[in-house]
mmCIF file of C-alpha atoms and ligand atoms in Angstrom:
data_model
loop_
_atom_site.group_PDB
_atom_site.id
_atom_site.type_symbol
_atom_site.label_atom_id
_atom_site.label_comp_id
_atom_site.label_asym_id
_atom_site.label_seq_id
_atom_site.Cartn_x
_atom_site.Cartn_y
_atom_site.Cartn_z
ATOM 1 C CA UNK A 1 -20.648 -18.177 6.782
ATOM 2 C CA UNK A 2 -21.348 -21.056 7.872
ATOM 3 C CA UNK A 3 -21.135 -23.049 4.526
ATOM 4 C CA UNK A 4 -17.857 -24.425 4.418
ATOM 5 C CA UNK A 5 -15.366 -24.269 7.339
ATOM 6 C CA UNK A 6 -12.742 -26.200 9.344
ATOM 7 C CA UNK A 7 -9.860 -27.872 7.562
ATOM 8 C CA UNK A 8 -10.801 -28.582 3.845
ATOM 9 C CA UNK A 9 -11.868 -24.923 3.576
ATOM 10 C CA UNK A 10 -8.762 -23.569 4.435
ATOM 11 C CA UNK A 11 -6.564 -26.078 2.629
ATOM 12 C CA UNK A 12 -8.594 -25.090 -0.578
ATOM 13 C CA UNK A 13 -7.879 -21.252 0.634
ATOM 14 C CA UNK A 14 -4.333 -22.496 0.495
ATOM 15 C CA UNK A 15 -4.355 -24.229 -2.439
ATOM 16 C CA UNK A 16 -6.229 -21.466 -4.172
ATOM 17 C CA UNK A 17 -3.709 -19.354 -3.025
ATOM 18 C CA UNK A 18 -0.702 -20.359 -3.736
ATOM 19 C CA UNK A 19 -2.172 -21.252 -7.864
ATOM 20 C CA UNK A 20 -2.893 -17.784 -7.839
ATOM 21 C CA UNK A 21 0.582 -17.026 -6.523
ATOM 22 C CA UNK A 22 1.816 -19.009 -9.541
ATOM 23 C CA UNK A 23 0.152 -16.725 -11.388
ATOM 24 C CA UNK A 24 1.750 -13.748 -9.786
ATOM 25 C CA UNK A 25 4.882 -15.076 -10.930
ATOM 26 C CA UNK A 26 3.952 -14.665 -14.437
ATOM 27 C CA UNK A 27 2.868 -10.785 -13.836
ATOM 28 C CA UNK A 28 6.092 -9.704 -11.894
ATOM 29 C CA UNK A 29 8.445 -11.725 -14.553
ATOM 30 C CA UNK A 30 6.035 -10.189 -17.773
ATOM 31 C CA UNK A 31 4.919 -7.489 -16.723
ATOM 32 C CA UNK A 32 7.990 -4.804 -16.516
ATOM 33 C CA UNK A 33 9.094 -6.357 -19.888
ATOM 34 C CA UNK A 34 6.088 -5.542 -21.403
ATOM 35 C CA UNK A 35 5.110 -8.919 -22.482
ATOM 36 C CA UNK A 36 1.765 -10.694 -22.263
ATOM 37 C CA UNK A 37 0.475 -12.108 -19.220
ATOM 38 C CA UNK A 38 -1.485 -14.334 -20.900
ATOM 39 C CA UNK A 39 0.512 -16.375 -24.119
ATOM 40 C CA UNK A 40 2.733 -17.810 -24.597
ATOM 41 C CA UNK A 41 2.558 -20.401 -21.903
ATOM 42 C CA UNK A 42 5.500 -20.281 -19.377
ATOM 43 C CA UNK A 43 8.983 -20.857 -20.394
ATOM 44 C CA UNK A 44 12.537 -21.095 -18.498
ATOM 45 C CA UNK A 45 13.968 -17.429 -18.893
ATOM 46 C CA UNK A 46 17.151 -19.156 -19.614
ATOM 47 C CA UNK A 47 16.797 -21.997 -22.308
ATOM 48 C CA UNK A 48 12.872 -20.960 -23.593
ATOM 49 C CA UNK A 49 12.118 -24.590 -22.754
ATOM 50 C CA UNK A 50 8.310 -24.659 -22.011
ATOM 51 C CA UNK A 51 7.339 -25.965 -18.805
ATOM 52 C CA UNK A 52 5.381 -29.488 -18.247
ATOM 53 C CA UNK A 53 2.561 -29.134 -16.431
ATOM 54 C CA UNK A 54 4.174 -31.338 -13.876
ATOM 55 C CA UNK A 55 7.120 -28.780 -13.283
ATOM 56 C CA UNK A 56 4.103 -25.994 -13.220
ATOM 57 C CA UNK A 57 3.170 -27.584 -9.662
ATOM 58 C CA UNK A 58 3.735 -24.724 -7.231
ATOM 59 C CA UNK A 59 6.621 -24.758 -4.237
ATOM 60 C CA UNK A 60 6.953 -28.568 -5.114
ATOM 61 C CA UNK A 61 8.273 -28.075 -8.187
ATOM 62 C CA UNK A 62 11.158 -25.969 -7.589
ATOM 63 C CA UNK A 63 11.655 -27.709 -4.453
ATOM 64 C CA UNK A 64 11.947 -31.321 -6.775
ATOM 65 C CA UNK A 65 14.186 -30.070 -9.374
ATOM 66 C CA UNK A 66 16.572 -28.551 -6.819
ATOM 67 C CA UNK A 67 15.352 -24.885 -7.993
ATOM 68 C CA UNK A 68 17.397 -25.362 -11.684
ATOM 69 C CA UNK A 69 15.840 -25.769 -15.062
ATOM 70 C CA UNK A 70 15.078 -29.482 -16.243
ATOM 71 C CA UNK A 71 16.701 -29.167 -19.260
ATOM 72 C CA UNK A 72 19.199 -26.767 -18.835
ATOM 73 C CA UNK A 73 19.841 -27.095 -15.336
ATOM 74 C CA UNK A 74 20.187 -22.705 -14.927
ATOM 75 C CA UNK A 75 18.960 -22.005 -11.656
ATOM 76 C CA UNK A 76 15.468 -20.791 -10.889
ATOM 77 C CA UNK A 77 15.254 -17.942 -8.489
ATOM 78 C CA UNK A 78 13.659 -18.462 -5.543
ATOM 79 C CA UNK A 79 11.266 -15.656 -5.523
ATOM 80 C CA UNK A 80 9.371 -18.050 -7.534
ATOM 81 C CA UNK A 81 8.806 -20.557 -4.649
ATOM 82 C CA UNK A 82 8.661 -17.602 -2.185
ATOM 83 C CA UNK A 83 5.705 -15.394 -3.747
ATOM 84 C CA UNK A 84 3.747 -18.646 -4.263
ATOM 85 C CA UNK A 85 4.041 -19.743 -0.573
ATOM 86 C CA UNK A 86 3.498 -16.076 0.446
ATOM 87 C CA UNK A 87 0.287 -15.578 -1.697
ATOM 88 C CA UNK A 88 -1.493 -18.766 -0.292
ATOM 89 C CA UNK A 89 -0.254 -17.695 3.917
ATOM 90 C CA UNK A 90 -1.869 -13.663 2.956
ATOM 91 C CA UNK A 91 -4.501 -15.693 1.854
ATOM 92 C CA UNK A 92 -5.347 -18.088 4.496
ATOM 93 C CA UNK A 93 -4.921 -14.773 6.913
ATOM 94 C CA UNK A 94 -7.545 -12.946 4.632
ATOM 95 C CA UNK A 95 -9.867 -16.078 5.023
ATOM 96 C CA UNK A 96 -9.312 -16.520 8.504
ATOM 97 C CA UNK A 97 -10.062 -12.958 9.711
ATOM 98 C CA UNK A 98 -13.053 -12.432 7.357
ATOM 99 C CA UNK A 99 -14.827 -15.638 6.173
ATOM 100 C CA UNK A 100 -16.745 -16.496 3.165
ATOM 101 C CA UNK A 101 -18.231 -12.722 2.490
ATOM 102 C CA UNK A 102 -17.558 -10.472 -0.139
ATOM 103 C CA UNK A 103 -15.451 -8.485 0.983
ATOM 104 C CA UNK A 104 -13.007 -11.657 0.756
ATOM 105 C CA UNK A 105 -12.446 -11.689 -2.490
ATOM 106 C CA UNK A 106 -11.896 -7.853 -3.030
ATOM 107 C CA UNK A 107 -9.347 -8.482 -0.095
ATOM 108 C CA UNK A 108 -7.845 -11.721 -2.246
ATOM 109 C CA UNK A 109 -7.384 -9.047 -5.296
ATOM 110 C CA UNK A 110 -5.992 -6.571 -3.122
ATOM 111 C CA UNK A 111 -3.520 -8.532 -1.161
ATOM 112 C CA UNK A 112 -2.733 -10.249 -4.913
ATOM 113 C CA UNK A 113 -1.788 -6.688 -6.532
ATOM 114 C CA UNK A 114 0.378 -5.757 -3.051
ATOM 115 C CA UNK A 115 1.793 -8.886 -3.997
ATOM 116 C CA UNK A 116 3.005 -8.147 -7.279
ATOM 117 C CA UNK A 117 3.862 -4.371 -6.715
ATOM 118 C CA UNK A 118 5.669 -5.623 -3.961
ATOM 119 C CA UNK A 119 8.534 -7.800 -5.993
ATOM 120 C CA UNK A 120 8.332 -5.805 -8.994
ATOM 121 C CA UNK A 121 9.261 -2.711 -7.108
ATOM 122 C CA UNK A 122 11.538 -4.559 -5.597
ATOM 123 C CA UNK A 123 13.591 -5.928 -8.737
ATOM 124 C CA UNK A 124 13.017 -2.673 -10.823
ATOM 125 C CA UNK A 125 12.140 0.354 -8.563
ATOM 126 C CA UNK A 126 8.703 1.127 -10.627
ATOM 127 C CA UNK A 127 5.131 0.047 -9.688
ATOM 128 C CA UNK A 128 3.303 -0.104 -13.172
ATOM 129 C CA UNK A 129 -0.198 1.792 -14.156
ATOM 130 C CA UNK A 130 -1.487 -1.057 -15.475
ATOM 131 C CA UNK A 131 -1.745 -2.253 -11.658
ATOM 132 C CA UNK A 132 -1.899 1.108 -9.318
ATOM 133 C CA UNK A 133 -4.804 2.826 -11.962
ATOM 134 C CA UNK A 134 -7.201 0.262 -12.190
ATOM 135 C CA UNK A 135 -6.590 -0.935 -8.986
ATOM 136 C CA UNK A 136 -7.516 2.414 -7.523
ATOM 137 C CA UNK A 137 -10.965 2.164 -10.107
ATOM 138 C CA UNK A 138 -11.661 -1.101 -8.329
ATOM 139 C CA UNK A 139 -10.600 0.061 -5.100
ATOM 140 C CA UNK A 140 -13.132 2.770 -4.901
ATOM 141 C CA UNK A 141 -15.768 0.901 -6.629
ATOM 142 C CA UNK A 142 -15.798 -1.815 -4.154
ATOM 143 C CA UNK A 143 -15.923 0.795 -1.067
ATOM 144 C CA UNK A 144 -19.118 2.215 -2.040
ATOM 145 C CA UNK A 145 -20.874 -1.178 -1.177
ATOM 146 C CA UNK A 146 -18.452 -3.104 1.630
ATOM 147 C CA UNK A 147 -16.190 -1.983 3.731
ATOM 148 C CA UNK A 148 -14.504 0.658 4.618
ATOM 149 C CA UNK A 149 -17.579 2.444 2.904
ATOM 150 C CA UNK A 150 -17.789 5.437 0.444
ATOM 151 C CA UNK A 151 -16.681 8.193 2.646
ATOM 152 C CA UNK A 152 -13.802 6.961 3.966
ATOM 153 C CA UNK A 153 -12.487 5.971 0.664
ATOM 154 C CA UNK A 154 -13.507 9.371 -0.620
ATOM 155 C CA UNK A 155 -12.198 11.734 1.943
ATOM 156 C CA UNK A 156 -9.118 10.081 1.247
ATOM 157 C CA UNK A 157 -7.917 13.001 -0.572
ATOM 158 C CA UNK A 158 -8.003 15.212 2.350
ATOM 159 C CA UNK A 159 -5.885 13.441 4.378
ATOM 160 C CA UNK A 160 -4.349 11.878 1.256
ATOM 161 C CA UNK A 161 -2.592 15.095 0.831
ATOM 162 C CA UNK A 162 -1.562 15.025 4.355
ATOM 163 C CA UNK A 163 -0.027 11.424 4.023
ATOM 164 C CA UNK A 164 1.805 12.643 1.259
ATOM 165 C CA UNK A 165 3.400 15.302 2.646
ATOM 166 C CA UNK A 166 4.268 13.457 5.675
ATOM 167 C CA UNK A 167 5.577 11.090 3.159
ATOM 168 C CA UNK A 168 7.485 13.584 1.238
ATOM 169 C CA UNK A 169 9.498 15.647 3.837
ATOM 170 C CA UNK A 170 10.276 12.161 5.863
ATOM 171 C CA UNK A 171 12.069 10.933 2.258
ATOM 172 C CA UNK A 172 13.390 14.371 1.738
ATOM 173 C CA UNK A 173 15.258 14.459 4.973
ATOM 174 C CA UNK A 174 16.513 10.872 3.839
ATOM 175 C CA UNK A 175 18.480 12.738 1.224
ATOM 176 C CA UNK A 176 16.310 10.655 -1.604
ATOM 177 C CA UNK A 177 14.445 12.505 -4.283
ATOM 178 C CA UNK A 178 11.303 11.581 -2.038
ATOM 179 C CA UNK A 179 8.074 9.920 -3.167
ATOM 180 C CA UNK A 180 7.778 9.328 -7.000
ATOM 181 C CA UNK A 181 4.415 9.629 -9.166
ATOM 182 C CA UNK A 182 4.144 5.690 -9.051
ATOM 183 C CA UNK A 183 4.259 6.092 -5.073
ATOM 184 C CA UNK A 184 1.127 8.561 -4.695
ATOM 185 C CA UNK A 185 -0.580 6.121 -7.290
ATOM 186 C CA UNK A 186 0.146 3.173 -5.366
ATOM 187 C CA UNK A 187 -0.890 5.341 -1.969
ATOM 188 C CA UNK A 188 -4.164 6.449 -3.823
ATOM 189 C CA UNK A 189 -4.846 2.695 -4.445
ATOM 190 C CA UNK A 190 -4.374 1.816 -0.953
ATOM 191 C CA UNK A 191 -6.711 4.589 0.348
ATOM 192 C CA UNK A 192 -9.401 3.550 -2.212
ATOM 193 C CA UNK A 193 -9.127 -0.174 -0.917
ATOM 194 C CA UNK A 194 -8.482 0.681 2.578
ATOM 195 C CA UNK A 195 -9.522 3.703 3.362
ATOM 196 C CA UNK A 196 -7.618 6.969 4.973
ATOM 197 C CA UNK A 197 -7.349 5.761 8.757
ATOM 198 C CA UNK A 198 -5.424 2.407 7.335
ATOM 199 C CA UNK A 199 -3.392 3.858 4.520
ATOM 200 C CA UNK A 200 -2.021 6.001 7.911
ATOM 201 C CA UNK A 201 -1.329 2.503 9.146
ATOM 202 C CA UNK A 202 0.507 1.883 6.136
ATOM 203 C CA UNK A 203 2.271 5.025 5.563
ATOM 204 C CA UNK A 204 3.458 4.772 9.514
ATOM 205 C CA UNK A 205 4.606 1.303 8.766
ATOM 206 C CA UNK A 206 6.475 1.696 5.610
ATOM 207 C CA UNK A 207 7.936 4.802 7.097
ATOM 208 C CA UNK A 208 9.727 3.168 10.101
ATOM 209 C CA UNK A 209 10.452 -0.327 8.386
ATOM 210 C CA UNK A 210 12.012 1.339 5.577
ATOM 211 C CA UNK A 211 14.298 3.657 7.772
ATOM 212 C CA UNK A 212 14.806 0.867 10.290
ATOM 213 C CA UNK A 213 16.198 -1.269 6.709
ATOM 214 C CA UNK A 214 17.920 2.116 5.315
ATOM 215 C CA UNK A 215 19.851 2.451 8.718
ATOM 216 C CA UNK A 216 20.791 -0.890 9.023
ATOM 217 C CA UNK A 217 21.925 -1.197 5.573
ATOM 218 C CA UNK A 218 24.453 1.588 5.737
ATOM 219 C CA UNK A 219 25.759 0.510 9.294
ATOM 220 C CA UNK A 220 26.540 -2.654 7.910
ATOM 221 C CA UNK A 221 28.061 -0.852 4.837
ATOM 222 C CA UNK A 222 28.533 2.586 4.199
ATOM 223 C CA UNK A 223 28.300 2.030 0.240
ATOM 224 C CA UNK A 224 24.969 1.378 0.764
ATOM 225 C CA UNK A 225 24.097 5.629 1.179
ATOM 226 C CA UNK A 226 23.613 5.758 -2.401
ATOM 227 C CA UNK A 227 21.026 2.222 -2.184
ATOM 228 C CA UNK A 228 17.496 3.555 -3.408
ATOM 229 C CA UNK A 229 15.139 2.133 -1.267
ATOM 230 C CA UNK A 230 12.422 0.255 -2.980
ATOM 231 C CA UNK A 231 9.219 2.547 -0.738
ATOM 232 C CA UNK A 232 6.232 0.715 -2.934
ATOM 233 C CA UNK A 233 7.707 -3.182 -1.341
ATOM 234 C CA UNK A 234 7.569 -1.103 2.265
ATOM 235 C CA UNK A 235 4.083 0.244 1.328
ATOM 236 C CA UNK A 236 2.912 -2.778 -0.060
ATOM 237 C CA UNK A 237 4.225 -4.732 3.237
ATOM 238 C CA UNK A 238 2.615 -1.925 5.172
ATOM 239 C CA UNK A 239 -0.502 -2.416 2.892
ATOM 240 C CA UNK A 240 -0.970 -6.072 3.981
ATOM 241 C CA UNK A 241 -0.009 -5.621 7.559
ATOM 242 C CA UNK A 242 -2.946 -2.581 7.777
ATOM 243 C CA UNK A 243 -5.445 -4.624 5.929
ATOM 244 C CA UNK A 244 -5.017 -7.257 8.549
ATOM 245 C CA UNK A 245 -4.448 -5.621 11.810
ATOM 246 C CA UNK A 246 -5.166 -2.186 11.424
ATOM 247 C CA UNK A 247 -8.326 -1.639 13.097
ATOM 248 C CA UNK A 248 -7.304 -3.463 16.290
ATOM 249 C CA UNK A 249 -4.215 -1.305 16.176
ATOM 250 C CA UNK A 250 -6.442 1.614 15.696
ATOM 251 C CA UNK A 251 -8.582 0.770 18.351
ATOM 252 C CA UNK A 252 -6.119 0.258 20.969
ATOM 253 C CA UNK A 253 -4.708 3.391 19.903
ATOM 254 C CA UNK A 254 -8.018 5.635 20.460
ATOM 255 C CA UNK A 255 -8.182 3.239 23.687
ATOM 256 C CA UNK A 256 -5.163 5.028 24.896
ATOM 257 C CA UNK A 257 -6.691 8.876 24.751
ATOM 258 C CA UNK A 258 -10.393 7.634 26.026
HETATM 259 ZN ZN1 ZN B 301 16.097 -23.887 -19.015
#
């Protein structure tokens, strides 16, 4: 733990993180249209001009050109920028709490895939198997040697169907169609990765920051009944917040009954 720490290991956290969140980019823009996340290299959605690798430097870049093109001068959205400055903060927190041990980098992947389910949910209200199933492989995998350990990652179904249900009435009571199959996939994930007691954390989290939004929203404008919330950004917000503070909120929580 003790091999690299102070500054230059978490500015190359940083810097790790945020050409990873570059990558991200690629996934949420490719991956709902079905297109490779691998070739062609990146283009402008508007013109199909390629990108030089000096535009390709992340936050800078867009920040330079004034978030348009180069050559056509259509503007870039800033979701780019964002999920790039985002990744490398989740993981400089991930670093931070845990330090160089394994369990980082199954925490790097994680937070990476909340990442990604988070925006794409967010722009087209569906969280893709090609994440959510092997993630919940992985996710499992990875508990049977580190943390949160087998059982807890097992017995998730247990109390998984519990969550769900909580899940499912609190939606249905919204007046939505409740949770969808790509929900319970994306909850199954979680509970692989995190185990039961922190996708609670989630579910709790996503539950009252998503009605706190859904109120607010229609306060400000009554149009906004008919808005479809987007619950796999609020359980992949939740997802993050868990992974980081969950067992001290836990803990101060059996604190209060002991
Ligand atoms: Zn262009």
């Amino acid at each position: 733990m003790a091999a690299m720490t102070g500054p230059l290991a978490f500015g190359l956290v940083a810097a790790f993180g945020v050409a990873i969140g570059s990558f991200l980019n690629v996934c949420v823009y490719r991956l709902p249209r079905g297109e490779s996340i691998v070739s062609p290299p990146s283009r402008c959605p508007s013109c199909g001009q390629g990108l030089r690798w000096f535009d390709n430097v992340p936050v800078w870049s867009w920040i330079r050109l004034g978030g348009r093109c180069r050559t056509c001068r259509a503007t870039i959205s800033p979701v780019y920028p964002f999920v790039e400055a985002v990744t490398g903060t989740l993981f400089l927190l991930q670093y931070w709490q845990l330090g160089w041990q394994p369990l980082l980098g199954i925490r790097l992947l994680f937070v990476a895939a909340m990442i990604v389910l988070f925006v794409i949910d967010l722009q087209h209200r569906i969280l893709p198997d090609v994440i959510t199933l092997p993630g919940i492989v992985i996710g499992l995998a990875a508990s049977m040697f580190l943390e949160p350990g087998w059982q807890a990652a097992l017995s998730e179904s247990p109390p998984g169907e519990v969550l769900w249900a909580v899940g499912e009435a609190y939606f249905r009571v919204r007046g939505e169609e409740g949770m969808g199959v790509g929900d319970v996939k994306m909850l199954a994930m979680i509970g692989a990765f995190l185990g039961w007691q922190l996708t609670l954390v989630t579910l709790l989290f996503a539950s009252l920051t998503g009605s706190a939004v859904g109120v607010g929203m229609v306060m400000f404008d009554r149009r906004h009944m008919k808005y479809q919330l987007p619950l796999g950004s609020f359980l992949a917000a939740g997802a993050v917040v868990a992974a980081h503070f969950g067992q001290s909120l836990i803990a101060w929580y059996v604190g209060l009954f002991s």
